[in-house]
Amino acid sequence: MDQRFDVTERFADGAQYIAGRLREGGSEGTHAVVDPATGEQVFGYRLAGAADVDTAVAAAGAAFPEWAGATPGERSDAMHRFAAALTERADDLAHAESLQCGKPIKLSTEFDVPGSIDNTAFFAGAARHLEGKAAAEYSGDHTSYIRREPIGVIGSIAPWNYPLQMAAWKVLPAIAAGNTIVLKPAELTPLTSLMFAQAATEAGLPDGVVNVVSGTGREAGERLVAHPGVAMTSFTGSTAVGKRVAELATATVKRIHLELGGKAPFVVFDDADLEAAAHGAVAGALINSGQDCTAATRAYVQRPLYDAFVAAVADLMETVRLGDPFDPHTDLGPLISHAQRDRVAGFVERARGYATVVTGGEAPGGDLAKGAYYRPTLITGAPQDSEVVQSEIFGPVLVVLPFDGDDEGIALANDTPYGLAASAWSRDVYRTGRASREIRAGCVWINDHIPIISEMPHGGVRASGFGKDMSAYSFDEYTQVKHVMFDNTAVVRKDWHRTVFGDRQT
Ligand code: NAD
């Protein structure tokens, strides 16, 4: 284990960040952050209890009037300093992310951390472009205009797969729009969310604007969602937990933003560049050990290319280097935990009964046996209604199936409950154009799979939820629209009053 800094010392004051400082949690329970590459504990902390959530919500509520009242320019300046503070901590953030998640250091260094910093810089700029609709005299006698106002205290809940990026996606649009926030990261991975919040304070954001409660879903999460002082719930995680969160939030009439699971199709038409598609499928399926809500999970390949595609993907998967996340040459780290590895292995073992495991399908031995590693796995011959095709596995597993006509390829792509992301591969602009229109997903890539960018929205449809992260569209989630209507006539007895009393004046 490569430690750039001593985690225990860094978080000696606790793993709750409330009103600008670290504190111990007040729950009875504790949690061990484990390095999944070794199975060793790297940090132990006391979890947040209900009282910690209450304190954090109160801190966010107290900070709201000043932050909401700041000018867009003031918020923007603070967020530019925030981006600079994150840039100064980039190496520490990358190391902490790799340590707690087992991510290859090249992924943390080249994707998670710069992506989060770029998001911060984007929202620093976007804070100055928060606009309502243009004013006009729609009635003839009044001037109407639209105010986009912050909502209040946002309660956000995030998953463990991209802890830093999820903190960024949740926190940044919310605070850029003038809200304050309490973020609950997954209890497995609190470190980079805490460092993110510390950087906000270091950059001069007022205490209480960004708070972090590190606790379990049942204890801290449910309290945050149900809290009367929280005006909106923003959740990223599994569809099953999202349903529970929606129930709780609805009971207290909160605005809800849900980013849920995915099962992204990868559709390869018979005129596609086979080599590009095979490389894209392997990278798209294995990024972050497949623990990516948009990962390529189901490749549908038109019959003439099918055999060659399967062979190329199997060959490429065998070249992927599993190893120590801190080795710069490691391509694939462990999964987040041994429990997640066993869950993934369970899907593959059951699939042996009805499908073919072409490559992978096992945990590596030797030096890696202690870690939560699993080999890149390719499955063929699975029925469309089988669980490896329909359910989110969240591991380094790609299922490949053939199709004949274009209609069939698109229909199969749409045949799961999810709708987060998809890709279509072809040299024919009309085929890809059709796929982009007809595949039901929040994002459709053409001849690529995975890239995201701060300016463009991320979010799903159907069982993948609703709401958008990143981009100016996320302001639709984190602002409320107010109509202001000015009378321009100064007439005392207005014509419309006759509908309530009296007749038209002649
Ligand atoms: P999860 O649903 O188990 O947990 C997500 C978060 O919810 C965690 O912080 C957890 O502590 C909390 N939680 C659990 N039970 C809760 C409850 N009853 N009330 C309130 N909070 C509760 O998900 P996970 O295993 O951490 O992450 C993987 C899932 O996240 C996958 O389904 C993946 O597709 C999804 N995901 C989606 C996106 C997206 O943008 N759509 C992005 C990343 C991950």
Coordinates of C-alpha atoms and ligand atoms in Angstrom, one line a residue, residues 157-162 166 169 184-187 215-218 220-222 225 235-242 244-245 248 258-262 291-294 340 392 394 418 420 458-460 464 469, ligand 1:
I157 CA -26.6 11.1 -1.1
A158 CA -23.8 9.6 -3.2
P159 CA -22.5 6.1 -4.1
W160 CA -19.0 4.7 -3.8
N161 CA -17.9 4.2 -7.4
Y162 CA -16.7 7.7 -8.1
M166 CA -20.1 12.3 -7.3
W169 CA -21.6 16.6 -9.4
K184 CA -23.7 12.0 2.6
P185 CA -21.0 9.9 0.7
A186 CA -21.2 6.2 0.8
E187 CA -19.8 5.0 4.2
G215 CA -22.8 7.5 7.8
T216 CA -24.9 4.6 6.7
G217 CA -27.9 4.8 4.5
R218 CA -30.3 3.5 7.0
A220 CA -27.7 9.1 8.3
G221 CA -29.2 8.7 4.8
E222 CA -32.8 8.2 5.8
V225 CA -33.9 12.5 3.2
F235 CA -29.6 11.0 -4.8
T236 CA -27.2 8.9 -6.9
G237 CA -27.2 5.2 -6.4
S238 CA -29.0 2.0 -7.1
T239 CA -32.6 1.9 -8.4
A240 CA -33.7 -0.1 -5.4
V241 CA -32.4 2.4 -2.9
G242 CA -33.6 5.3 -5.1
R244 CA -36.9 4.0 -1.0
V245 CA -35.4 7.5 -1.0
L248 CA -39.3 9.2 2.1
L258 CA -32.6 10.6 -8.8
E259 CA -29.6 9.3 -10.8
L260 CA -30.0 5.5 -10.7
G261 CA -28.5 2.4 -12.1
G262 CA -27.8 1.5 -15.7
Q291 CA -18.3 -0.2 -11.6
D292 CA -19.6 2.6 -13.7
C293 CA -23.3 3.3 -14.2
T294 CA -22.7 4.0 -17.9
Q340 CA -18.9 -6.8 -4.4
E392 CA -26.8 -4.4 -13.3
F394 CA -21.4 -3.6 -11.6
Y418 CA -32.9 1.0 -17.6
L420 CA -28.9 5.8 -18.7
H458 CA -25.6 13.4 -17.5
G459 CA -28.7 11.7 -16.4
G460 CA -31.1 8.9 -17.2
S464 CA -32.3 5.1 -14.4
D469 CA -26.0 16.3 -13.3
Ligands
NAD1 P1 -26.5 2.2 -3.2 O1 -27.9 2.5 -3.7 O2 -26.4 1.0 -2.4 O3 -26.1 3.4 -2.2 C1 -26.0 4.7 -2.6 C2 -26.0 5.6 -1.4 O4 -27.3 5.5 -0.8 C3 -25.0 5.3 -0.4 O5 -24.5 6.6 0.1 C4 -25.8 4.6 0.7 O6 -25.2 4.7 2.0 C5 -27.1 5.3 0.6 N1 -28.2 4.5 1.1 C6 -28.4 3.2 1.2 N2 -29.6 2.9 1.7 C7 -30.2 4.1 2.0 C8 -31.5 4.4 2.5 N3 -32.4 3.5 2.9 N4 -31.8 5.8 2.6 C9 -30.9 6.7 2.2 N5 -29.7 6.4 1.7 C10 -29.4 5.1 1.6 O7 -25.5 2.3 -4.4 P2 -24.0 2.0 -4.4 O8 -23.8 0.5 -4.3 O9 -23.3 2.8 -3.4 O10 -23.5 2.5 -5.9 C11 -23.8 1.8 -7.0 C12 -25.0 2.2 -7.7 O11 -25.0 3.6 -8.0 C13 -25.2 1.5 -9.0 O12 -26.6 1.1 -9.2 C14 -24.9 2.6 -10.1 O13 -25.5 2.4 -11.3 C15 -25.4 3.8 -9.4 N6 -24.8 5.0 -10.0 C16 -25.5 5.8 -10.8 C17 -25.0 6.9 -11.3 C18 -25.8 7.8 -12.2 O14 -25.3 8.9 -12.5 N7 -27.0 7.4 -12.7 C19 -23.6 7.3 -11.1 C20 -22.9 6.4 -10.2 C21 -23.5 5.3 -9.7

